[in-house]
């Protein structure tokens, strides 16, 4: 029997779907990936109330989805949801994928995808050698703050102090959404003028989510933020509405349509928020190294280009 390599993955949402797409393509399990994705999308719709629930309660659905006597079938678990009246949500738990039919895989090896709320932190505590998580969390926790800005995910590793963590970014998955500068026409005359150069001379409020404060400092550079005061949306206040009140802000923009609804101009795309493959280099073995190679590859458009 070969070695099984556990890999920490997000439990739900866009990052998990990006991981499943990657796993489907690299390990040849598209049906498994589609099964997990469709199940979780259905449960998300139930949780948000966009579809009517069936007669079964969440516990019966959980039992229907999970196959506890077969590790190669996906298992799910319940996660407390913060929406009023929706205290439980079904999320991904684990599945084991044999690599016997994967070219270049170690003989008899398998990988086990394990759902975690914070995969990056699970790697930092040496629970896993490999994992997937948002690049944002890496910036929020371990990159060094410097006067100069950070432009690309590919530069993240250079700002990780090895004394702080053994985790490094391996590659991105191409599911790129950008942290974007937004401003009202009263603050900036045109969308083209809303960039880092504009911030160099700007003094005043910059509205951001509190959890992104360190990320914004890293991305913009501490020199650029001289004279800038961070403002935060009040509880329950829509972020783009709060940015419109402040006049200038940073928001994780998907399409920009809601920003325009608030009269905001879309400025420079500051930094890509992308799901990334991570490795704890202190936990690497020959098998881990070969599995990482299987999951890596240049078949996706990604903001990241880290040489291996």
PDB file of C-alpha atoms in Angstrom:
ATOM      1  CA  UNK A   1       0.000   0.000   0.000  1.00  0.00           C
ATOM      2  CA  UNK A   2       1.436   3.373  -1.008  1.00  0.00           C
ATOM      3  CA  UNK A   3       1.462   6.639   0.895  1.00  0.00           C
ATOM      4  CA  UNK A   4      -1.617   8.860   1.163  1.00  0.00           C
ATOM      5  CA  UNK A   5      -0.810  12.574   1.095  1.00  0.00           C
ATOM      6  CA  UNK A   6      -3.357  14.806   2.878  1.00  0.00           C
ATOM      7  CA  UNK A   7      -4.009  18.175   1.223  1.00  0.00           C
ATOM      8  CA  UNK A   8      -5.811  20.984   3.041  1.00  0.00           C
ATOM      9  CA  UNK A   9      -8.515  22.652   0.940  1.00  0.00           C
ATOM     10  CA  UNK A  10     -11.251  25.257   1.558  1.00  0.00           C
ATOM     11  CA  UNK A  11     -14.608  23.866   2.660  1.00  0.00           C
ATOM     12  CA  UNK A  12     -16.814  25.789   0.230  1.00  0.00           C
ATOM     13  CA  UNK A  13     -17.139  28.622  -2.265  1.00  0.00           C
ATOM     14  CA  UNK A  14     -15.157  29.825  -5.249  1.00  0.00           C
ATOM     15  CA  UNK A  15     -11.748  28.786  -3.859  1.00  0.00           C
ATOM     16  CA  UNK A  16     -12.868  25.174  -3.384  1.00  0.00           C
ATOM     17  CA  UNK A  17     -14.390  25.080  -6.866  1.00  0.00           C
ATOM     18  CA  UNK A  18     -11.088  26.311  -8.298  1.00  0.00           C
ATOM     19  CA  UNK A  19      -9.251  23.559  -6.420  1.00  0.00           C
ATOM     20  CA  UNK A  20     -11.699  20.940  -7.684  1.00  0.00           C
ATOM     21  CA  UNK A  21     -11.237  22.162 -11.259  1.00  0.00           C
ATOM     22  CA  UNK A  22      -7.492  21.793 -10.798  1.00  0.00           C
ATOM     23  CA  UNK A  23      -7.812  18.339  -9.257  1.00  0.00           C
ATOM     24  CA  UNK A  24     -10.205  17.242 -12.016  1.00  0.00           C
ATOM     25  CA  UNK A  25      -7.772  18.222 -14.740  1.00  0.00           C
ATOM     26  CA  UNK A  26      -4.537  17.060 -13.165  1.00  0.00           C
ATOM     27  CA  UNK A  27      -5.750  13.834 -11.501  1.00  0.00           C
ATOM     28  CA  UNK A  28      -8.429  12.846 -14.011  1.00  0.00           C
ATOM     29  CA  UNK A  29     -11.484  12.935 -11.727  1.00  0.00           C
ATOM     30  CA  UNK A  30     -13.960  15.323 -13.430  1.00  0.00           C
ATOM     31  CA  UNK A  31     -17.059  13.383 -12.297  1.00  0.00           C
ATOM     32  CA  UNK A  32     -15.974  13.524  -8.657  1.00  0.00           C
ATOM     33  CA  UNK A  33     -15.268  17.259  -8.896  1.00  0.00           C
ATOM     34  CA  UNK A  34     -18.630  17.913 -10.566  1.00  0.00           C
ATOM     35  CA  UNK A  35     -20.427  15.882  -7.897  1.00  0.00           C
ATOM     36  CA  UNK A  36     -18.908  17.883  -5.032  1.00  0.00           C
ATOM     37  CA  UNK A  37     -19.415  21.225  -6.783  1.00  0.00           C
ATOM     38  CA  UNK A  38     -23.062  20.588  -7.665  1.00  0.00           C
ATOM     39  CA  UNK A  39     -23.842  19.353  -4.146  1.00  0.00           C
ATOM     40  CA  UNK A  40     -22.343  22.423  -2.493  1.00  0.00           C
ATOM     41  CA  UNK A  41     -23.968  24.830  -4.954  1.00  0.00           C
ATOM     42  CA  UNK A  42     -27.321  23.260  -4.166  1.00  0.00           C
ATOM     43  CA  UNK A  43     -26.702  23.602  -0.442  1.00  0.00           C
ATOM     44  CA  UNK A  44     -25.586  27.212  -0.861  1.00  0.00           C
ATOM     45  CA  UNK A  45     -28.802  27.991  -2.709  1.00  0.00           C
ATOM     46  CA  UNK A  46     -30.803  26.384   0.092  1.00  0.00           C
ATOM     47  CA  UNK A  47     -28.898  28.357   2.709  1.00  0.00           C
ATOM     48  CA  UNK A  48     -29.415  31.650   0.870  1.00  0.00           C
ATOM     49  CA  UNK A  49     -33.079  30.867   0.270  1.00  0.00           C
ATOM     50  CA  UNK A  50     -32.871  31.141  -3.514  1.00  0.00           C
ATOM     51  CA  UNK A  51     -34.482  27.708  -3.867  1.00  0.00           C
ATOM     52  CA  UNK A  52     -37.144  26.132  -1.678  1.00  0.00           C
ATOM     53  CA  UNK A  53     -35.983  23.365   0.669  1.00  0.00           C
ATOM     54  CA  UNK A  54     -37.198  19.852   0.097  1.00  0.00           C
ATOM     55  CA  UNK A  55     -38.909  17.863   2.797  1.00  0.00           C
ATOM     56  CA  UNK A  56     -35.671  16.450   4.202  1.00  0.00           C
ATOM     57  CA  UNK A  57     -33.893  18.459   6.875  1.00  0.00           C
ATOM     58  CA  UNK A  58     -30.189  19.229   6.756  1.00  0.00           C
ATOM     59  CA  UNK A  59     -29.224  16.152   8.778  1.00  0.00           C
ATOM     60  CA  UNK A  60     -31.019  13.779   6.417  1.00  0.00           C
ATOM     61  CA  UNK A  61     -29.406  15.463   3.402  1.00  0.00           C
ATOM     62  CA  UNK A  62     -26.010  15.148   5.057  1.00  0.00           C
ATOM     63  CA  UNK A  63     -26.577  11.415   5.526  1.00  0.00           C
ATOM     64  CA  UNK A  64     -27.679  11.075   1.896  1.00  0.00           C
ATOM     65  CA  UNK A  65     -24.594  12.868   0.555  1.00  0.00           C
ATOM     66  CA  UNK A  66     -21.937  11.101   2.633  1.00  0.00           C
ATOM     67  CA  UNK A  67     -20.653   7.572   2.103  1.00  0.00           C
ATOM     68  CA  UNK A  68     -18.792   6.764   5.307  1.00  0.00           C
ATOM     69  CA  UNK A  69     -17.716   3.243   4.300  1.00  0.00           C
ATOM     70  CA  UNK A  70     -15.981   4.373   1.086  1.00  0.00           C
ATOM     71  CA  UNK A  71     -13.141   6.887   1.454  1.00  0.00           C
ATOM     72  CA  UNK A  72     -13.077   7.474  -2.313  1.00  0.00           C
ATOM     73  CA  UNK A  73     -16.605   8.943  -2.143  1.00  0.00           C
ATOM     74  CA  UNK A  74     -16.929  12.501  -0.792  1.00  0.00           C
ATOM     75  CA  UNK A  75     -17.961  13.178   2.781  1.00  0.00           C
ATOM     76  CA  UNK A  76     -19.532  16.377   4.045  1.00  0.00           C
ATOM     77  CA  UNK A  77     -20.024  18.028   7.390  1.00  0.00           C
ATOM     78  CA  UNK A  78     -22.071  20.811   8.962  1.00  0.00           C
ATOM     79  CA  UNK A  79     -20.760  24.321   9.464  1.00  0.00           C
ATOM     80  CA  UNK A  80     -22.526  27.050  11.411  1.00  0.00           C
ATOM     81  CA  UNK A  81     -23.709  29.752   9.024  1.00  0.00           C
ATOM     82  CA  UNK A  82     -23.978  33.377  10.122  1.00  0.00           C
ATOM     83  CA  UNK A  83     -27.237  34.078   8.279  1.00  0.00           C
ATOM     84  CA  UNK A  84     -30.249  34.586  10.526  1.00  0.00           C
ATOM     85  CA  UNK A  85     -32.345  31.454  10.754  1.00  0.00           C
ATOM     86  CA  UNK A  86     -29.748  29.339   8.919  1.00  0.00           C
ATOM     87  CA  UNK A  87     -27.545  27.953  11.689  1.00  0.00           C
ATOM     88  CA  UNK A  88     -26.211  24.959   9.751  1.00  0.00           C
ATOM     89  CA  UNK A  89     -24.716  24.623   6.273  1.00  0.00           C
ATOM     90  CA  UNK A  90     -23.409  21.495   4.576  1.00  0.00           C
ATOM     91  CA  UNK A  91     -19.778  21.915   3.490  1.00  0.00           C
ATOM     92  CA  UNK A  92     -17.033  19.669   2.138  1.00  0.00           C
ATOM     93  CA  UNK A  93     -15.183  17.411   4.591  1.00  0.00           C
ATOM     94  CA  UNK A  94     -12.926  14.922   2.788  1.00  0.00           C
ATOM     95  CA  UNK A  95     -12.340  12.487  -0.069  1.00  0.00           C
ATOM     96  CA  UNK A  96      -9.484  10.156  -1.016  1.00  0.00           C
ATOM     97  CA  UNK A  97      -8.311   9.993  -4.634  1.00  0.00           C
ATOM     98  CA  UNK A  98      -6.111   7.018  -5.664  1.00  0.00           C
ATOM     99  CA  UNK A  99      -3.379   7.965  -8.137  1.00  0.00           C
ATOM    100  CA  UNK A 100      -2.999   4.552  -9.752  1.00  0.00           C
ATOM    101  CA  UNK A 101      -4.145   5.842 -13.176  1.00  0.00           C
ATOM    102  CA  UNK A 102      -2.254   9.154 -13.032  1.00  0.00           C
ATOM    103  CA  UNK A 103       0.892   9.282 -15.148  1.00  0.00           C
ATOM    104  CA  UNK A 104       3.967  10.196 -13.115  1.00  0.00           C
ATOM    105  CA  UNK A 105       2.333   9.467  -9.742  1.00  0.00           C
ATOM    106  CA  UNK A 106       4.181   7.473  -7.069  1.00  0.00           C
ATOM    107  CA  UNK A 107       3.265   3.794  -7.126  1.00  0.00           C
ATOM    108  CA  UNK A 108       0.253   3.010  -4.950  1.00  0.00           C
ATOM    109  CA  UNK A 109      -0.061   6.606  -3.730  1.00  0.00           C
ATOM    110  CA  UNK A 110      -3.236   8.559  -3.108  1.00  0.00           C
ATOM    111  CA  UNK A 111      -4.166  12.068  -2.066  1.00  0.00           C
ATOM    112  CA  UNK A 112      -6.781  12.942   0.520  1.00  0.00           C
ATOM    113  CA  UNK A 113      -8.488  16.308   0.191  1.00  0.00           C
ATOM    114  CA  UNK A 114      -9.336  17.536   3.686  1.00  0.00           C
ATOM    115  CA  UNK A 115     -11.648  20.513   4.220  1.00  0.00           C
ATOM    116  CA  UNK A 116     -10.370  23.206   6.565  1.00  0.00           C
ATOM    117  CA  UNK A 117     -11.740  26.610   7.488  1.00  0.00           C
ATOM    118  CA  UNK A 118      -8.239  28.091   7.187  1.00  0.00           C
ATOM    119  CA  UNK A 119      -5.989  25.809   5.100  1.00  0.00           C
ATOM    120  CA  UNK A 120      -3.047  28.231   5.171  1.00  0.00           C
ATOM    121  CA  UNK A 121      -2.983  28.247   8.965  1.00  0.00           C
ATOM    122  CA  UNK A 122      -3.189  24.444   8.992  1.00  0.00           C
ATOM    123  CA  UNK A 123      -0.011  24.389   6.874  1.00  0.00           C
ATOM    124  CA  UNK A 124       1.666  26.932   9.182  1.00  0.00           C
ATOM    125  CA  UNK A 125       1.095  24.597  12.132  1.00  0.00           C
ATOM    126  CA  UNK A 126       2.595  21.683  10.166  1.00  0.00           C
ATOM    127  CA  UNK A 127      -0.645  19.683   9.967  1.00  0.00           C
ATOM    128  CA  UNK A 128      -0.176  19.416   6.187  1.00  0.00           C
ATOM    129  CA  UNK A 129       2.644  19.586   3.673  1.00  0.00           C
ATOM    130  CA  UNK A 130       0.379  20.784   0.839  1.00  0.00           C
ATOM    131  CA  UNK A 131      -2.746  22.913   0.713  1.00  0.00           C
ATOM    132  CA  UNK A 132      -4.772  25.473  -1.188  1.00  0.00           C
ATOM    133  CA  UNK A 133      -5.977  28.838   0.091  1.00  0.00           C
ATOM    134  CA  UNK A 134      -6.437  32.447  -0.925  1.00  0.00           C
ATOM    135  CA  UNK A 135      -3.293  34.477  -1.550  1.00  0.00           C
ATOM    136  CA  UNK A 136      -5.003  37.215   0.469  1.00  0.00           C
ATOM    137  CA  UNK A 137      -4.548  35.292   3.697  1.00  0.00           C
ATOM    138  CA  UNK A 138      -0.821  34.943   3.063  1.00  0.00           C
ATOM    139  CA  UNK A 139      -0.547  38.717   2.693  1.00  0.00           C
ATOM    140  CA  UNK A 140      -2.693  39.328   5.740  1.00  0.00           C
ATOM    141  CA  UNK A 141      -0.555  37.108   7.961  1.00  0.00           C
ATOM    142  CA  UNK A 142       3.083  36.750   6.963  1.00  0.00           C
ATOM    143  CA  UNK A 143       4.373  39.082   4.246  1.00  0.00           C
ATOM    144  CA  UNK A 144       6.725  41.818   5.384  1.00  0.00           C
ATOM    145  CA  UNK A 145       5.495  45.398   5.088  1.00  0.00           C
ATOM    146  CA  UNK A 146       7.875  47.569   3.068  1.00  0.00           C
ATOM    147  CA  UNK A 147       7.849  51.128   1.718  1.00  0.00           C
ATOM    148  CA  UNK A 148       7.571  49.894  -1.872  1.00  0.00           C
ATOM    149  CA  UNK A 149       4.346  48.268  -3.153  1.00  0.00           C
ATOM    150  CA  UNK A 150       3.761  44.604  -3.882  1.00  0.00           C
ATOM    151  CA  UNK A 151       2.407  44.148  -7.406  1.00  0.00           C
ATOM    152  CA  UNK A 152       2.278  40.423  -8.138  1.00  0.00           C
ATOM    153  CA  UNK A 153       1.592  37.157  -6.386  1.00  0.00           C
ATOM    154  CA  UNK A 154       4.875  35.927  -7.826  1.00  0.00           C
ATOM    155  CA  UNK A 155       6.691  38.353  -5.498  1.00  0.00           C
ATOM    156  CA  UNK A 156       4.985  37.131  -2.329  1.00  0.00           C
ATOM    157  CA  UNK A 157       7.585  34.474  -1.440  1.00  0.00           C
ATOM    158  CA  UNK A 158      10.355  37.084  -1.458  1.00  0.00           C
ATOM    159  CA  UNK A 159       8.515  38.894   1.331  1.00  0.00           C
ATOM    160  CA  UNK A 160       7.925  35.867   3.543  1.00  0.00           C
ATOM    161  CA  UNK A 161      10.421  35.712   6.389  1.00  0.00           C
ATOM    162  CA  UNK A 162      11.535  32.061   6.772  1.00  0.00           C
ATOM    163  CA  UNK A 163      11.698  32.686  10.511  1.00  0.00           C
ATOM    164  CA  UNK A 164       7.933  33.314  10.517  1.00  0.00           C
ATOM    165  CA  UNK A 165       6.783  30.296   8.525  1.00  0.00           C
ATOM    166  CA  UNK A 166       7.957  27.370   6.390  1.00  0.00           C
ATOM    167  CA  UNK A 167       5.043  27.859   3.984  1.00  0.00           C
ATOM    168  CA  UNK A 168       5.695  29.058   0.446  1.00  0.00           C
ATOM    169  CA  UNK A 169       3.424  29.785  -2.527  1.00  0.00           C
ATOM    170  CA  UNK A 170       3.853  27.264  -5.356  1.00  0.00           C
ATOM    171  CA  UNK A 171       1.443  28.419  -8.078  1.00  0.00           C
ATOM    172  CA  UNK A 172      -1.862  30.145  -8.665  1.00  0.00           C
ATOM    173  CA  UNK A 173      -5.047  28.599 -10.005  1.00  0.00           C
ATOM    174  CA  UNK A 174      -6.141  31.405 -12.296  1.00  0.00           C
ATOM    175  CA  UNK A 175      -9.397  32.297 -10.485  1.00  0.00           C
ATOM    176  CA  UNK A 176      -8.322  35.916 -10.370  1.00  0.00           C
ATOM    177  CA  UNK A 177     -10.396  38.703  -8.822  1.00  0.00           C
ATOM    178  CA  UNK A 178      -8.716  42.042  -8.202  1.00  0.00           C
ATOM    179  CA  UNK A 179      -8.494  44.347  -5.224  1.00  0.00           C
ATOM    180  CA  UNK A 180      -9.330  47.595  -6.998  1.00  0.00           C
ATOM    181  CA  UNK A 181      -9.100  51.283  -6.185  1.00  0.00           C
ATOM    182  CA  UNK A 182     -12.523  52.950  -6.294  1.00  0.00           C
ATOM    183  CA  UNK A 183     -13.324  56.672  -6.008  1.00  0.00           C
ATOM    184  CA  UNK A 184     -16.128  59.141  -6.467  1.00  0.00           C
ATOM    185  CA  UNK A 185     -15.889  61.730  -9.269  1.00  0.00           C
ATOM    186  CA  UNK A 186     -15.566  64.402  -6.576  1.00  0.00           C
ATOM    187  CA  UNK A 187     -12.285  62.860  -5.375  1.00  0.00           C
ATOM    188  CA  UNK A 188     -10.788  61.810  -8.722  1.00  0.00           C
ATOM    189  CA  UNK A 189     -11.555  63.440 -12.069  1.00  0.00           C
ATOM    190  CA  UNK A 190     -11.438  60.198 -14.067  1.00  0.00           C
ATOM    191  CA  UNK A 191     -11.040  56.436 -13.674  1.00  0.00           C
ATOM    192  CA  UNK A 192      -7.640  56.615 -15.372  1.00  0.00           C
ATOM    193  CA  UNK A 193      -6.332  58.951 -12.664  1.00  0.00           C
ATOM    194  CA  UNK A 194      -7.154  56.594  -9.768  1.00  0.00           C
ATOM    195  CA  UNK A 195      -3.863  54.773  -9.308  1.00  0.00           C
ATOM    196  CA  UNK A 196      -0.871  54.484  -7.010  1.00  0.00           C
ATOM    197  CA  UNK A 197       0.505  57.811  -8.252  1.00  0.00           C
ATOM    198  CA  UNK A 198      -2.759  59.442  -7.213  1.00  0.00           C
ATOM    199  CA  UNK A 199      -2.398  57.955  -3.735  1.00  0.00           C
ATOM    200  CA  UNK A 200       1.136  59.347  -3.430  1.00  0.00           C
ATOM    201  CA  UNK A 201      -0.306  62.866  -3.266  1.00  0.00           C
ATOM    202  CA  UNK A 202      -3.662  62.019  -1.695  1.00  0.00           C
ATOM    203  CA  UNK A 203      -4.386  62.838   1.931  1.00  0.00           C
ATOM    204  CA  UNK A 204      -7.627  61.751   3.513  1.00  0.00           C
ATOM    205  CA  UNK A 205      -9.813  58.714   4.197  1.00  0.00           C
ATOM    206  CA  UNK A 206      -9.382  55.353   2.477  1.00  0.00           C
ATOM    207  CA  UNK A 207     -12.256  52.966   3.140  1.00  0.00           C
ATOM    208  CA  UNK A 208     -11.368  49.274   3.478  1.00  0.00           C
ATOM    209  CA  UNK A 209     -12.571  46.194   5.308  1.00  0.00           C
ATOM    210  CA  UNK A 210     -10.649  45.885   8.615  1.00  0.00           C
ATOM    211  CA  UNK A 211      -9.421  42.379   7.727  1.00  0.00           C
ATOM    212  CA  UNK A 212      -7.659  43.808   4.656  1.00  0.00           C
ATOM    213  CA  UNK A 213      -5.643  46.493   6.467  1.00  0.00           C
ATOM    214  CA  UNK A 214      -2.337  44.605   6.402  1.00  0.00           C
ATOM    215  CA  UNK A 215      -2.956  43.391   2.868  1.00  0.00           C
ATOM    216  CA  UNK A 216      -3.571  46.956   1.653  1.00  0.00           C
ATOM    217  CA  UNK A 217      -0.436  48.141   3.436  1.00  0.00           C
ATOM    218  CA  UNK A 218       1.611  45.435   1.720  1.00  0.00           C
ATOM    219  CA  UNK A 219       0.081  45.980  -1.716  1.00  0.00           C
ATOM    220  CA  UNK A 220       0.302  49.783  -1.716  1.00  0.00           C
ATOM    221  CA  UNK A 221       3.504  50.107   0.293  1.00  0.00           C
ATOM    222  CA  UNK A 222       3.824  52.079   3.502  1.00  0.00           C
ATOM    223  CA  UNK A 223       5.337  55.085   1.677  1.00  0.00           C
ATOM    224  CA  UNK A 224       2.249  55.490  -0.510  1.00  0.00           C
ATOM    225  CA  UNK A 225      -0.005  55.501   2.551  1.00  0.00           C
ATOM    226  CA  UNK A 226       1.601  58.530   4.216  1.00  0.00           C
ATOM    227  CA  UNK A 227      -1.230  60.949   4.974  1.00  0.00           C
ATOM    228  CA  UNK A 228      -3.913  58.319   4.376  1.00  0.00           C
ATOM    229  CA  UNK A 229      -6.375  57.400   7.147  1.00  0.00           C
ATOM    230  CA  UNK A 230      -8.097  54.023   7.077  1.00  0.00           C
ATOM    231  CA  UNK A 231     -11.868  54.128   7.476  1.00  0.00           C
ATOM    232  CA  UNK A 232     -14.023  51.022   7.930  1.00  0.00           C
ATOM    233  CA  UNK A 233     -17.638  50.308   6.932  1.00  0.00           C
ATOM    234  CA  UNK A 234     -20.075  50.351   9.809  1.00  0.00           C
ATOM    235  CA  UNK A 235     -21.585  46.997  10.740  1.00  0.00           C
ATOM    236  CA  UNK A 236     -24.149  46.007   8.150  1.00  0.00           C
ATOM    237  CA  UNK A 237     -23.128  48.782   5.775  1.00  0.00           C
ATOM    238  CA  UNK A 238     -22.445  47.678   2.188  1.00  0.00           C
ATOM    239  CA  UNK A 239     -18.749  48.148   1.410  1.00  0.00           C
ATOM    240  CA  UNK A 240     -19.218  50.058  -1.833  1.00  0.00           C
ATOM    241  CA  UNK A 241     -21.747  52.377  -0.201  1.00  0.00           C
ATOM    242  CA  UNK A 242     -19.243  53.082   2.572  1.00  0.00           C
ATOM    243  CA  UNK A 243     -16.525  53.791  -0.029  1.00  0.00           C
ATOM    244  CA  UNK A 244     -18.859  56.244  -1.758  1.00  0.00           C
ATOM    245  CA  UNK A 245     -19.327  58.030   1.579  1.00  0.00           C
ATOM    246  CA  UNK A 246     -15.557  58.197   2.163  1.00  0.00           C
ATOM    247  CA  UNK A 247     -14.775  59.144  -1.440  1.00  0.00           C
ATOM    248  CA  UNK A 248     -11.962  56.616  -1.933  1.00  0.00           C
ATOM    249  CA  UNK A 249     -11.480  52.970  -1.073  1.00  0.00           C
ATOM    250  CA  UNK A 250     -10.255  49.510  -1.990  1.00  0.00           C
ATOM    251  CA  UNK A 251     -12.705  46.745  -2.830  1.00  0.00           C
ATOM    252  CA  UNK A 252     -12.456  43.173  -4.107  1.00  0.00           C
ATOM    253  CA  UNK A 253     -14.176  43.893  -7.405  1.00  0.00           C
ATOM    254  CA  UNK A 254     -15.691  41.086  -9.484  1.00  0.00           C
ATOM    255  CA  UNK A 255     -17.585  42.933 -12.234  1.00  0.00           C
ATOM    256  CA  UNK A 256     -17.689  46.539 -11.015  1.00  0.00           C
ATOM    257  CA  UNK A 257     -21.420  46.829 -11.698  1.00  0.00           C
ATOM    258  CA  UNK A 258     -22.432  47.425  -8.087  1.00  0.00           C
ATOM    259  CA  UNK A 259     -19.622  49.942  -7.673  1.00  0.00           C
ATOM    260  CA  UNK A 260     -21.046  51.929 -10.591  1.00  0.00           C
ATOM    261  CA  UNK A 261     -24.473  51.703  -8.987  1.00  0.00           C
ATOM    262  CA  UNK A 262     -23.002  53.737  -6.128  1.00  0.00           C
ATOM    263  CA  UNK A 263     -21.498  56.290  -8.498  1.00  0.00           C
ATOM    264  CA  UNK A 264     -17.956  54.984  -8.066  1.00  0.00           C
ATOM    265  CA  UNK A 265     -15.228  55.027 -10.706  1.00  0.00           C
ATOM    266  CA  UNK A 266     -13.089  51.906 -11.097  1.00  0.00           C
ATOM    267  CA  UNK A 267      -9.409  52.718 -10.883  1.00  0.00           C
ATOM    268  CA  UNK A 268      -6.222  50.640 -10.861  1.00  0.00           C
ATOM    269  CA  UNK A 269      -6.345  46.922 -10.209  1.00  0.00           C
ATOM    270  CA  UNK A 270      -3.968  46.700  -7.272  1.00  0.00           C
ATOM    271  CA  UNK A 271      -3.472  43.021  -6.575  1.00  0.00           C
ATOM    272  CA  UNK A 272      -4.949  39.713  -7.759  1.00  0.00           C
ATOM    273  CA  UNK A 273      -6.896  37.728  -5.218  1.00  0.00           C
ATOM    274  CA  UNK A 274      -6.196  34.207  -6.400  1.00  0.00           C
ATOM    275  CA  UNK A 275      -6.423  30.737  -4.926  1.00  0.00           C
ATOM    276  CA  UNK A 276      -2.890  29.357  -4.629  1.00  0.00           C
ATOM    277  CA  UNK A 277      -1.184  26.034  -4.072  1.00  0.00           C
ATOM    278  CA  UNK A 278       0.909  26.193  -0.895  1.00  0.00           C
ATOM    279  CA  UNK A 279       3.688  23.988   0.431  1.00  0.00           C
ATOM    280  CA  UNK A 280       5.210  23.649   3.883  1.00  0.00           C
ATOM    281  CA  UNK A 281       8.796  23.017   2.855  1.00  0.00           C
ATOM    282  CA  UNK A 282       9.681  21.537   6.260  1.00  0.00           C
ATOM    283  CA  UNK A 283       7.176  18.723   5.679  1.00  0.00           C
ATOM    284  CA  UNK A 284       8.222  17.816   2.135  1.00  0.00           C
ATOM    285  CA  UNK A 285       9.019  14.174   1.324  1.00  0.00           C
ATOM    286  CA  UNK A 286       9.789  12.525  -2.000  1.00  0.00           C
ATOM    287  CA  UNK A 287       6.127  11.557  -2.354  1.00  0.00           C
ATOM    288  CA  UNK A 288       4.940  15.066  -1.442  1.00  0.00           C
ATOM    289  CA  UNK A 289       7.344  16.505  -3.988  1.00  0.00           C
ATOM    290  CA  UNK A 290       5.962  14.283  -6.750  1.00  0.00           C
ATOM    291  CA  UNK A 291       2.358  15.061  -5.818  1.00  0.00           C
ATOM    292  CA  UNK A 292       3.151  18.781  -5.823  1.00  0.00           C
ATOM    293  CA  UNK A 293       4.580  18.385  -9.326  1.00  0.00           C
ATOM    294  CA  UNK A 294       1.350  16.691 -10.437  1.00  0.00           C
ATOM    295  CA  UNK A 295      -0.735  19.565  -9.074  1.00  0.00           C
ATOM    296  CA  UNK A 296       1.568  22.240 -10.467  1.00  0.00           C
ATOM    297  CA  UNK A 297       1.878  23.009 -14.162  1.00  0.00           C
ATOM    298  CA  UNK A 298       1.614  25.819 -16.688  1.00  0.00           C
ATOM    299  CA  UNK A 299      -1.809  24.944 -18.103  1.00  0.00           C
ATOM    300  CA  UNK A 300      -3.663  27.858 -16.502  1.00  0.00           C
ATOM    301  CA  UNK A 301      -3.620  31.606 -16.929  1.00  0.00           C
ATOM    302  CA  UNK A 302      -2.414  32.813 -13.560  1.00  0.00           C
ATOM    303  CA  UNK A 303      -0.873  35.950 -12.140  1.00  0.00           C
ATOM    304  CA  UNK A 304       1.701  33.713 -10.477  1.00  0.00           C
ATOM    305  CA  UNK A 305       4.894  32.471 -12.078  1.00  0.00           C
ATOM    306  CA  UNK A 306       7.068  30.841  -9.430  1.00  0.00           C
ATOM    307  CA  UNK A 307       9.836  28.648 -10.760  1.00  0.00           C
ATOM    308  CA  UNK A 308      10.265  25.219  -9.265  1.00  0.00           C
TER     309      UNK A 308
END
